[in-house]
């Protein structure tokens, strides 16, 4: 499954917890993933986007709980939040750690590699019914954020094109008078339509989605 990325996926070497070793400088990770640029965008211009970093070991035998990341700055140690079941981490830059000396340590054996990328979701209002425009305009907001994050490289950055609604079971999503059914992966992919953005119809789900992902 594709994940929205501004830069090529990073392959980073994770190292041992028993003999805890450096993974990557904190500042380098934040800047190369452009998370500092994302959080520099005014909140009102990113309120439809939740941005995560995914850290997924190439070795499929490793579970999210096997990946323990710890920020080390001098004698201070601060564990980062555990990865979610989908290998996600909410990375909000900490200005105190944006130094060349601050390192991220990891728990996996030396030589193991992980794919590091982005994943963006849009907040879903409570319940099973929502208006179309506030939700689907997250695609345009993500594309504006991409331009600001990529800067001079924006012409080479991919763009968001759809919102993917992920369900726990087969489900339906009604948009105005049109009903969409989930695919084999229990997902429904919708691209914003100009006419519907203007009309702002009601969206009604047969069950609450697990999430709404903004994707390519």
Short mmCIF file of C-alpha atoms in Angstrom, two decimals, residues 63-178:
data_model
loop_
_atom_site.label_atom_id
_atom_site.label_comp_id
_atom_site.label_asym_id
_atom_site.label_seq_id
_atom_site.Cartn_x
_atom_site.Cartn_y
_atom_site.Cartn_z
CA UNK A 63 6.42 -6.53 15.96
CA UNK A 64 5.86 -2.83 16.71
CA UNK A 65 6.62 -3.50 20.37
CA UNK A 66 10.09 -4.74 19.35
CA UNK A 67 11.00 -1.26 18.10
CA UNK A 68 11.89 0.81 21.17
CA UNK A 69 13.27 4.27 20.41
CA UNK A 70 14.94 6.47 23.02
CA UNK A 71 16.16 10.04 22.67
CA UNK A 72 19.53 10.59 24.35
CA UNK A 73 20.89 14.06 25.01
CA UNK A 74 23.98 14.01 27.18
CA UNK A 75 23.02 12.14 30.36
CA UNK A 76 19.29 12.61 29.75
CA UNK A 77 17.19 9.81 28.27
CA UNK A 78 13.58 10.09 27.07
CA UNK A 79 11.72 7.15 25.46
CA UNK A 80 9.66 8.08 22.42
CA UNK A 81 6.03 6.89 22.45
CA UNK A 82 5.57 3.21 21.51
CA UNK A 83 4.82 2.50 17.89
CA UNK A 84 1.15 1.88 17.15
CA UNK A 85 0.00 -1.56 15.88
CA UNK A 86 0.51 -0.08 12.40
CA UNK A 87 4.13 0.92 13.18
CA UNK A 88 3.21 4.62 13.44
CA UNK A 89 4.74 7.34 15.55
CA UNK A 90 3.38 10.85 16.05
CA UNK A 91 6.55 12.92 15.78
CA UNK A 92 6.08 16.46 17.10
CA UNK A 93 9.49 18.19 16.96
CA UNK A 94 10.97 19.08 20.33
CA UNK A 95 13.05 22.27 20.00
CA UNK A 96 15.25 21.18 22.91
CA UNK A 97 16.36 18.11 20.98
CA UNK A 98 17.13 19.87 17.69
CA UNK A 99 20.89 19.71 18.23
CA UNK A 100 23.66 17.78 16.53
CA UNK A 101 24.42 15.97 19.80
CA UNK A 102 20.93 14.55 20.39
CA UNK A 103 20.67 10.94 19.21
CA UNK A 104 17.88 8.42 18.80
CA UNK A 105 18.81 4.97 20.09
CA UNK A 106 17.00 1.82 19.06
CA UNK A 107 16.40 -1.71 20.26
CA UNK A 108 16.68 -3.89 17.16
CA UNK A 109 19.78 -5.90 16.26
CA UNK A 110 22.61 -4.27 14.35
CA UNK A 111 22.19 -4.49 10.60
CA UNK A 112 18.40 -4.65 10.63
CA UNK A 113 16.83 -2.08 8.32
CA UNK A 114 13.49 -0.32 8.44
CA UNK A 115 11.48 1.59 5.86
CA UNK A 116 10.76 5.07 7.21
CA UNK A 117 7.97 7.02 5.55
CA UNK A 118 4.93 9.24 6.07
CA UNK A 119 1.29 8.51 6.65
CA UNK A 120 -1.39 11.20 6.79
CA UNK A 121 -4.92 10.87 8.12
CA UNK A 122 -7.76 13.34 8.41
CA UNK A 123 -9.79 13.60 11.64
CA UNK A 124 -13.24 12.07 11.40
CA UNK A 125 -16.09 13.84 13.22
CA UNK A 126 -18.02 11.79 15.76
CA UNK A 127 -20.78 9.48 14.64
CA UNK A 128 -21.61 7.97 11.26
CA UNK A 129 -22.62 11.10 9.34
CA UNK A 130 -20.44 14.00 8.20
CA UNK A 131 -20.54 16.75 5.62
CA UNK A 132 -18.52 16.13 2.47
CA UNK A 133 -16.61 19.38 2.05
CA UNK A 134 -14.88 19.71 5.45
CA UNK A 135 -13.66 16.11 5.19
CA UNK A 136 -12.71 15.86 1.51
CA UNK A 137 -11.00 19.28 1.45
CA UNK A 138 -8.26 17.60 3.49
CA UNK A 139 -6.74 16.54 0.14
CA UNK A 140 -6.25 20.14 -0.97
CA UNK A 141 -4.93 21.09 2.47
CA UNK A 142 -2.43 18.22 2.34
CA UNK A 143 -1.19 19.36 -1.06
CA UNK A 144 -0.66 22.89 0.21
CA UNK A 145 1.26 21.46 3.16
CA UNK A 146 3.39 19.34 0.82
CA UNK A 147 4.41 22.43 -1.13
CA UNK A 148 5.47 24.24 2.04
CA UNK A 149 7.28 21.20 3.40
CA UNK A 150 9.12 20.43 0.16
CA UNK A 151 10.07 24.04 -0.59
CA UNK A 152 12.26 24.23 -3.69
CA UNK A 153 11.72 20.50 -4.27
CA UNK A 154 7.93 20.84 -4.45
CA UNK A 155 7.89 20.28 -8.21
CA UNK A 156 9.23 16.77 -7.59
CA UNK A 157 6.93 15.91 -4.70
CA UNK A 158 3.91 13.66 -5.26
CA UNK A 159 0.45 14.98 -4.53
CA UNK A 160 -2.43 13.70 -2.46
CA UNK A 161 -5.37 12.64 -4.58
CA UNK A 162 -7.89 10.81 -2.40
CA UNK A 163 -9.24 9.99 1.03
CA UNK A 164 -9.23 6.27 1.82
CA UNK A 165 -11.80 5.17 4.37
CA UNK A 166 -10.65 2.01 6.14
CA UNK A 167 -13.25 -0.17 7.86
CA UNK A 168 -12.93 -3.17 10.15
CA UNK A 169 -15.47 -5.13 8.11
CA UNK A 170 -17.25 -4.93 4.73
CA UNK A 171 -19.20 -1.67 4.80
CA UNK A 172 -20.94 0.99 2.74
CA UNK A 173 -20.49 4.72 2.46
CA UNK A 174 -23.28 6.83 0.99
CA UNK A 175 -22.40 10.20 -0.51
CA UNK A 176 -25.54 12.08 -1.46
CA UNK A 177 -27.43 9.59 -3.60
CA UNK A 178 -24.42 7.37 -4.42
#
